[in-house]
């Protein structure tokens, strides 16, 4: 059986499962659409939350970024993991105690203001749309490879699939679909990692294999990897980071952005009581850790496998001839995600860091420029092929990659649709809209969001994980401070909250758009996205932490200069702070 047929069987089988679950668990009411009826078991909710959380960025792109940047890009791992702990400890139980459907629900009621609700809706939509761009990009990469089509075609296929089960099932359908998707993605991620760890280190636990001996050379794996990349002009894989400020701010931005992500927060409204929200968070952390402890090993081993594929006799010897390139390179070339240009006409593949510091060595070896461009988002998906693993493993990781991208995309689309239908239409424009009308608006909102995300996914402002990092920065600067102040400060009033959210959102967006294009439209950036142009060396990916500080400062300053919140609001804050039991999620 050829690989394409195997891929179709795995991907088709998993999709049949998702569609079947979505049909079985389809939503018949707004409560089922928004919070799955409020009765999901904590273990199942933890598994669904993990699938919602471990997006294309985690499954597909994070390991690719760590593989490309080494220790410097471990910030993604640290920020996302730390942020989830922050979310579980500081926000989830309190928001569940409040008992509303959505984040704008909480902000609108806590700050007793329709304006605050509308600003929260805007922040949520901007962060979620930015995030879903990354998911659609990742899904497009996976579909393009495993269905052997062009990447934009793969992206459109992904859009159709996620639209079907997200629109049909709502939160109820998405929850049980995500449980299935978690099982698929974690098996798909760990089995290839175990195979590859055994190949390279004779250790079957990848996280331990990362720090074990490389079997072929007898050297520690990371030391061998450092040696290989150094010989080709790249920075040592384990090298320290020069700009510590940017690294700290980026990690912080990812952490507090995680705690402000609406599609994850909304999951804690789906359990029966506050204690279940805490148990859900704990179980989700366990399920997430299974992948996150494996990711650094996958990244390192993928990088080493890629380099030894191009330089089978070592980095100081001649690279492979293009005509003899492996089948997996040829297959990925059809997607446009691997590109080769024979600059010196010798028929061999020169793959190195084409920088001035390596120019003398490159010239001495007759090289006239790096000839191979490998999209970072493909490394995890290509890893089984690079390591010559069985065809069924490749099919499995195809299904897993798609499960990761589509599960998070569905959660994000639900957050967007609920913000528009529940918070904007019912909460502000037409409070008397019927349940049926609200569901219709929610599904139309999802459709529009998918169209926008698909278009922007065809022209993304970065790799999947980089686009996701932008979304985290936006959430960090706008939503997280409002939630924290809403729960832990009785003095912050509606005027302060609105001013803070707008200040944090606008400052962060302007800084991002300056370097990555206005509204992410290609070719509209005002400044080149290089460290020389960054303010105090702060990357656009890291600015969310600064935006959050601006939000806090503005909110507290404005609140101190204006009247305190009404007593009933202060009493509400006091009651939310002691989460001992909670009512069902309220539709209002």
Coordinates of C-alpha atoms in Angstrom, one line a residue, residues 101-534:
X101 CA -20.9 32.1 29.4
X102 CA -18.0 34.3 28.2
X103 CA -15.1 36.6 29.1
X104 CA -17.0 39.8 27.9
X105 CA -19.9 38.6 30.1
X106 CA -17.6 38.8 33.1
X107 CA -16.0 42.1 32.1
X108 CA -19.4 43.7 31.2
X109 CA -21.0 42.8 34.5
X110 CA -18.0 43.3 36.7
X111 CA -17.3 46.8 35.3
X112 CA -21.1 47.5 35.1
X113 CA -20.7 48.9 31.6
X114 CA -21.8 48.1 28.0
X115 CA -18.8 50.0 26.8
X116 CA -16.5 47.7 28.8
X117 CA -18.3 44.7 27.3
X118 CA -17.9 46.0 23.7
X119 CA -14.2 46.8 24.2
X120 CA -13.7 43.2 25.6
X121 CA -15.5 41.9 22.6
X122 CA -13.2 43.8 20.3
X123 CA -10.1 42.6 22.2
X124 CA -11.3 39.0 22.1
X125 CA -12.1 39.0 18.4
X126 CA -8.7 40.6 17.5
X127 CA -6.8 38.1 19.6
X128 CA -8.8 35.1 18.5
X129 CA -8.7 36.0 14.8
X130 CA -4.9 36.5 15.0
X131 CA -4.6 33.1 16.8
X132 CA -6.8 31.3 14.3
X133 CA -4.6 32.5 11.4
X134 CA -1.8 30.4 12.9
X135 CA -4.1 27.4 13.2
X136 CA -5.3 27.6 9.7
X137 CA -1.7 28.1 8.5
X138 CA -0.7 24.9 10.3
X139 CA -3.7 23.0 9.1
X140 CA -2.8 24.1 5.5
X141 CA 0.7 22.8 5.9
X142 CA -0.5 19.4 7.1
X143 CA -3.2 19.0 4.5
X144 CA -0.9 20.1 1.7
X145 CA 1.6 17.4 2.5
X146 CA -0.6 14.5 3.3
X147 CA -3.1 15.1 0.6
X148 CA -0.2 16.1 -1.8
X149 CA -1.7 19.3 -2.8
X150 CA -0.5 23.0 -2.9
X151 CA -0.5 24.6 0.5
X152 CA -3.3 27.1 -0.2
X153 CA -5.5 24.2 -1.4
X154 CA -4.8 22.4 1.8
X155 CA -5.8 25.5 3.8
X156 CA -9.1 25.7 2.0
X157 CA -9.8 22.0 2.7
X158 CA -9.0 22.7 6.4
X159 CA -11.5 25.6 6.5
X160 CA -14.3 23.4 5.1
X161 CA -13.6 20.6 7.6
X162 CA -13.5 22.8 10.7
X163 CA -16.5 24.8 9.6
X164 CA -18.6 21.6 9.4
X165 CA -18.1 20.3 12.9
X166 CA -17.7 23.6 14.7
X167 CA -20.8 25.1 13.3
X168 CA -22.9 21.9 13.7
X169 CA -21.8 21.0 17.2
X170 CA -21.0 24.2 19.1
X171 CA -19.2 23.7 22.4
X172 CA -21.0 20.4 23.1
X173 CA -19.8 18.9 19.8
X174 CA -16.4 20.5 20.0
X175 CA -15.8 19.2 23.6
X176 CA -16.3 15.6 22.7
X177 CA -14.6 15.9 19.4
X178 CA -11.6 17.5 21.2
X179 CA -11.4 14.5 23.6
X180 CA -11.0 12.2 20.5
X181 CA -8.5 14.7 19.0
X182 CA -6.4 14.7 22.1
X183 CA -6.1 10.9 22.0
X184 CA -5.1 11.1 18.3
X185 CA -2.6 13.9 18.6
X186 CA -0.8 12.6 21.7
X187 CA -0.4 9.1 20.3
X188 CA 0.7 10.7 17.0
X189 CA 3.3 12.9 18.7
X190 CA 4.8 10.4 21.1
X191 CA 5.1 7.2 19.0
X192 CA 7.4 8.8 16.3
X193 CA 9.3 10.5 19.1
X194 CA 9.9 7.1 20.8
X195 CA 11.0 5.5 17.5
X196 CA 13.5 8.3 16.7
X197 CA 14.8 8.4 20.3
X198 CA 15.5 4.7 20.0
X199 CA 17.3 5.2 16.7
X200 CA 19.5 8.0 17.9
X201 CA 20.2 7.2 21.5
X202 CA 18.9 3.7 22.3
X203 CA 16.6 5.3 24.9
X204 CA 12.8 4.9 24.5
X205 CA 11.8 8.0 26.5
X206 CA 12.5 11.0 24.3
X207 CA 12.9 13.5 27.2
X208 CA 15.7 11.3 28.6
X209 CA 17.1 10.5 25.2
X210 CA 17.7 14.3 24.7
X211 CA 20.4 14.2 27.4
X212 CA 21.7 10.7 26.5
X213 CA 24.6 9.6 24.3
X214 CA 24.3 9.8 20.5
X215 CA 24.7 6.1 19.5
X216 CA 26.6 6.6 16.3
X217 CA 29.2 9.2 17.5
X218 CA 29.4 8.2 21.2
X219 CA 29.0 11.9 22.1
X220 CA 26.2 13.5 24.1
X221 CA 23.3 14.2 21.7
X222 CA 23.3 17.9 22.3
X223 CA 27.1 18.2 22.0
X224 CA 26.9 16.3 18.7
X225 CA 24.2 18.7 17.5
X226 CA 26.2 21.7 18.6
X227 CA 29.2 20.5 16.6
X228 CA 27.2 19.8 13.4
X229 CA 25.5 23.2 13.3
X230 CA 28.6 25.1 14.3
X231 CA 30.5 23.6 11.4
X232 CA 27.9 25.0 9.0
X233 CA 27.9 28.6 10.4
X234 CA 24.9 28.3 12.7
X235 CA 24.9 29.4 16.3
X236 CA 25.4 26.6 18.8
X237 CA 22.1 24.9 19.5
X238 CA 22.6 25.3 23.3
X239 CA 24.1 28.8 23.0
X240 CA 22.9 31.4 25.5
X241 CA 20.8 34.5 24.5
X242 CA 22.3 37.9 24.2
X243 CA 19.2 40.0 24.7
X244 CA 18.0 38.7 28.1
X245 CA 15.4 41.6 28.4
X246 CA 13.7 40.5 25.2
X247 CA 13.7 36.8 26.3
X248 CA 12.2 37.6 29.7
X249 CA 9.5 39.9 28.2
X250 CA 8.7 37.3 25.5
X251 CA 8.3 34.6 28.1
X252 CA 6.2 36.9 30.3
X253 CA 4.0 37.9 27.3
X254 CA 3.3 34.3 26.5
X255 CA 2.5 33.5 30.1
X256 CA 0.0 36.3 30.7
X257 CA -1.3 35.9 27.2
X258 CA -2.1 32.3 27.9
X259 CA -4.0 33.3 31.0
X260 CA -6.0 35.8 29.0
X261 CA -6.9 33.5 26.0
X262 CA -10.7 33.5 25.8
X263 CA -11.1 30.1 24.0
X264 CA -9.3 28.4 26.9
X265 CA -11.0 30.3 29.7
X266 CA -14.4 29.5 28.2
X267 CA -13.7 25.8 28.8
X268 CA -13.9 26.3 32.5
X269 CA -17.5 27.3 32.2
X270 CA -18.4 23.9 30.9
X271 CA -18.1 22.0 34.2
X272 CA -20.7 21.7 36.9
X273 CA -19.0 23.4 39.8
X274 CA -15.9 25.4 40.9
X275 CA -14.1 22.4 42.3
X276 CA -14.5 20.8 38.9
X277 CA -12.9 23.8 37.2
X278 CA -9.8 23.3 39.4
X279 CA -9.7 19.6 38.7
X280 CA -10.1 20.3 35.0
X281 CA -7.1 22.6 35.1
X282 CA -5.0 20.0 36.9
X283 CA -5.9 17.2 34.5
X284 CA -5.3 19.5 31.5
X285 CA -1.8 20.3 32.8
X286 CA -1.0 16.5 33.1
X287 CA -2.2 15.9 29.5
X288 CA -0.3 19.0 28.2
X289 CA 2.9 17.9 30.0
X290 CA 2.9 14.6 28.0
X291 CA 3.5 16.6 24.8
X292 CA 5.5 19.5 26.2
X293 CA 8.1 17.2 27.9
X294 CA 8.6 15.5 24.5
X295 CA 8.8 18.6 22.3
X296 CA 12.4 19.6 23.1
X297 CA 13.6 16.1 22.3
X298 CA 11.6 16.0 19.0
X299 CA 13.1 19.4 18.0
X300 CA 16.7 18.4 18.7
X301 CA 16.5 15.1 17.0
X302 CA 14.7 16.5 14.0
X303 CA 17.4 19.1 13.6
X304 CA 20.2 16.5 13.8
X305 CA 18.4 14.2 11.4
X306 CA 17.9 17.0 8.9
X307 CA 21.6 18.0 9.0
X308 CA 22.8 14.4 8.7
X309 CA 20.4 13.8 5.8
X310 CA 22.0 16.7 3.9
X311 CA 25.6 15.9 5.1
X312 CA 25.6 12.1 5.4
X313 CA 29.4 12.0 5.8
X314 CA 29.6 14.9 8.2
X315 CA 29.3 18.7 8.0
X316 CA 32.9 19.2 6.7
X317 CA 32.3 16.7 3.8
X318 CA 30.4 17.2 0.6
X319 CA 26.6 17.4 0.8
X320 CA 24.3 15.0 -1.0
X321 CA 23.6 15.4 -4.7
X322 CA 20.3 17.0 -5.5
X323 CA 19.4 14.1 -7.9
X324 CA 19.9 11.7 -4.9
X325 CA 17.8 13.6 -2.5
X326 CA 15.5 11.4 -0.4
X327 CA 11.9 10.8 -1.4
X328 CA 10.6 12.9 1.5
X329 CA 12.4 16.0 0.2
X330 CA 10.8 15.5 -3.2
X331 CA 7.3 15.1 -1.7
X332 CA 7.6 18.3 0.4
X333 CA 8.9 20.2 -2.6
X334 CA 5.6 19.7 -4.3
X335 CA 4.0 21.7 -1.4
X336 CA 6.3 24.6 -1.9
X337 CA 7.5 24.3 1.7
X338 CA 10.9 23.1 0.7
X339 CA 12.7 25.0 -2.0
X340 CA 16.1 24.3 -3.7
X341 CA 18.1 26.6 -6.0
X342 CA 21.4 25.4 -7.3
X343 CA 23.4 28.6 -7.0
X344 CA 26.8 27.3 -7.9
X345 CA 25.7 24.7 -10.4
X346 CA 27.4 21.8 -8.8
X347 CA 24.3 19.7 -8.5
X348 CA 24.7 19.3 -4.7
X349 CA 22.6 20.7 -1.9
X350 CA 24.4 23.4 0.1
X351 CA 22.6 24.0 3.3
X352 CA 24.3 26.4 5.7
X353 CA 24.0 29.8 7.5
X354 CA 24.7 32.3 4.8
X355 CA 26.0 35.1 7.0
X356 CA 29.1 37.3 6.6
X357 CA 30.9 35.5 9.5
X358 CA 30.8 32.2 7.5
X359 CA 31.5 33.8 4.1
X360 CA 35.2 32.9 4.0
X361 CA 34.6 29.3 4.8
X362 CA 31.7 29.1 2.3
X363 CA 33.9 30.6 -0.5
X364 CA 36.7 28.2 0.3
X365 CA 34.3 25.3 -0.2
X366 CA 33.0 26.7 -3.5
X367 CA 29.6 27.7 -2.2
X368 CA 27.8 30.8 -3.5
X369 CA 24.9 30.9 -1.1
X370 CA 22.5 28.7 0.9
X371 CA 20.5 26.6 -1.6
X372 CA 17.9 24.9 0.5
X373 CA 15.0 26.7 2.3
X374 CA 13.0 24.5 4.7
X375 CA 9.8 25.9 6.2
X376 CA 10.1 25.5 10.0
X377 CA 6.5 24.3 10.3
X378 CA 7.2 21.1 8.5
X379 CA 9.9 19.5 10.7
X380 CA 7.6 17.6 13.1
X381 CA 5.4 16.4 10.2
X382 CA 8.5 15.4 8.2
X383 CA 10.3 13.8 11.1
X384 CA 9.1 10.2 10.6
X385 CA 10.0 10.4 6.9
X386 CA 13.5 11.9 7.7
X387 CA 14.0 9.0 10.1
X388 CA 12.7 6.4 7.6
X389 CA 9.9 5.2 10.0
X390 CA 7.1 2.9 8.8
X391 CA 4.3 4.3 6.7
X392 CA 1.7 3.9 9.4
X393 CA 3.7 6.2 11.7
X394 CA 3.7 8.9 9.0
X395 CA -0.1 8.4 8.5
X396 CA -0.6 8.7 12.3
X397 CA 1.3 11.9 12.6
X398 CA -0.7 13.3 9.7
X399 CA -3.9 12.7 11.6
X400 CA -2.3 14.1 14.8
X401 CA -1.1 17.3 13.2
X402 CA -4.5 17.9 11.7
X403 CA -6.2 17.1 15.0
X404 CA -4.1 19.7 16.8
X405 CA -4.8 22.5 14.3
X406 CA -8.5 21.8 13.9
X407 CA -9.3 21.3 17.6
X408 CA -7.9 24.8 18.5
X409 CA -9.4 26.4 15.4
X410 CA -12.8 25.1 16.4
X411 CA -12.4 26.5 20.0
X412 CA -11.3 29.9 18.7
X413 CA -14.2 30.1 16.3
X414 CA -16.6 29.3 19.1
X415 CA -15.1 32.1 21.2
X416 CA -15.4 34.5 18.3
X417 CA -19.0 33.5 17.5
X418 CA -20.1 33.7 21.1
X419 CA -18.5 37.1 21.5
X420 CA -20.5 38.4 18.5
X421 CA -23.8 36.6 19.0
X422 CA -24.0 36.5 22.8
X423 CA -22.1 39.6 23.9
X424 CA -22.5 42.0 21.0
X425 CA -25.9 41.1 19.6
X426 CA -27.8 39.8 22.6
X427 CA -25.8 41.8 25.2
X428 CA -25.9 45.2 23.5
X429 CA -27.9 45.4 20.3
X430 CA -30.9 43.1 20.6
X431 CA -31.5 41.7 24.2
X432 CA -34.8 40.1 23.1
X433 CA -33.3 37.9 20.4
X434 CA -34.6 34.4 20.5
X435 CA -32.4 31.3 21.2
X436 CA -32.9 30.2 17.6
X437 CA -31.9 33.7 16.3
X438 CA -28.8 33.8 18.6
X439 CA -27.7 30.4 17.3
X440 CA -28.1 31.5 13.7
X441 CA -26.0 34.6 14.3
X442 CA -23.4 32.5 16.1
X443 CA -23.1 30.2 13.1
X444 CA -23.0 33.0 10.6
X445 CA -20.2 34.7 12.7
X446 CA -18.2 31.4 12.6
X447 CA -18.6 31.3 8.8
X448 CA -17.3 34.9 8.4
X449 CA -14.4 34.3 10.9
X450 CA -13.3 31.2 8.9
X451 CA -13.3 33.2 5.6
X452 CA -11.2 35.9 7.2
X453 CA -8.8 33.4 8.9
X454 CA -8.4 31.4 5.6
X455 CA -7.5 34.5 3.6
X456 CA -5.0 35.7 6.2
X457 CA -3.7 32.1 6.6
X458 CA -2.7 32.3 2.9
X459 CA -0.6 35.4 3.7
X460 CA 0.5 34.9 7.3
X461 CA 2.7 37.4 9.1
X462 CA 5.1 34.6 10.2
X463 CA 5.4 30.9 11.0
X464 CA 2.4 29.3 12.8
X465 CA 4.0 29.7 16.3
X466 CA 5.0 33.3 15.6
X467 CA 1.5 34.2 14.5
X468 CA 0.2 32.6 17.7
X469 CA 2.7 34.5 19.8
X470 CA 1.2 37.7 18.4
X471 CA -2.2 36.6 19.5
X472 CA -0.8 35.9 23.0
X473 CA 0.7 39.4 23.1
X474 CA -2.7 41.0 22.2
X475 CA -4.5 38.9 24.9
X476 CA -1.8 39.8 27.4
X477 CA -2.1 43.5 26.8
X478 CA -5.8 43.7 26.7
X479 CA -7.8 40.8 28.3
X480 CA -5.5 39.5 31.1
X481 CA -5.1 42.8 33.1
X482 CA -8.9 43.4 32.9
X483 CA -9.6 39.9 34.3
X484 CA -7.0 40.2 37.0
X485 CA -8.2 43.7 38.1
X486 CA -11.8 42.5 37.9
X487 CA -11.2 39.6 40.3
X488 CA -8.6 41.1 42.7
X489 CA -9.3 44.8 42.9
X490 CA -12.5 46.3 44.2
X491 CA -11.2 49.9 43.4
X492 CA -10.9 49.6 39.6
X493 CA -14.0 51.1 38.0
X494 CA -15.5 50.9 34.5
X495 CA -13.8 54.1 33.3
X496 CA -10.4 52.8 34.3
X497 CA -11.0 49.3 32.9
X498 CA -12.1 50.7 29.5
X499 CA -9.2 53.1 29.4
X500 CA -6.7 50.4 30.4
X501 CA -7.9 47.9 27.8
X502 CA -7.9 50.4 25.0
X503 CA -4.4 51.7 26.0
X504 CA -3.0 48.2 26.2
X505 CA -4.6 47.0 22.9
X506 CA -3.8 50.0 20.8
X507 CA -0.2 50.4 21.9
X508 CA 0.4 46.7 21.3
X509 CA -1.3 46.6 17.9
X510 CA 0.5 49.7 16.7
X511 CA 3.9 48.3 17.7
X512 CA 3.1 45.0 16.0
X513 CA 1.7 46.6 12.8
X514 CA 4.7 48.9 12.5
X515 CA 7.0 45.8 11.9
X516 CA 4.6 43.1 10.5
X517 CA 2.3 45.1 8.3
X518 CA -0.8 47.1 9.1
X519 CA -3.6 44.6 9.8
X520 CA -1.1 41.9 8.7
X521 CA -1.4 42.9 5.1
X522 CA 1.8 42.0 3.3
X523 CA 4.0 44.8 2.2
X524 CA 2.5 47.5 4.5
X525 CA 5.1 47.4 7.3
X526 CA 6.5 50.8 8.2
X527 CA 9.8 49.4 9.6
X528 CA 12.0 46.4 8.9
X529 CA 11.4 43.7 11.5
X530 CA 15.1 43.7 12.7
X531 CA 16.6 44.2 16.2
X532 CA 18.1 47.5 15.0
X533 CA 14.7 49.0 14.6
X534 CA 13.1 47.6 17.8

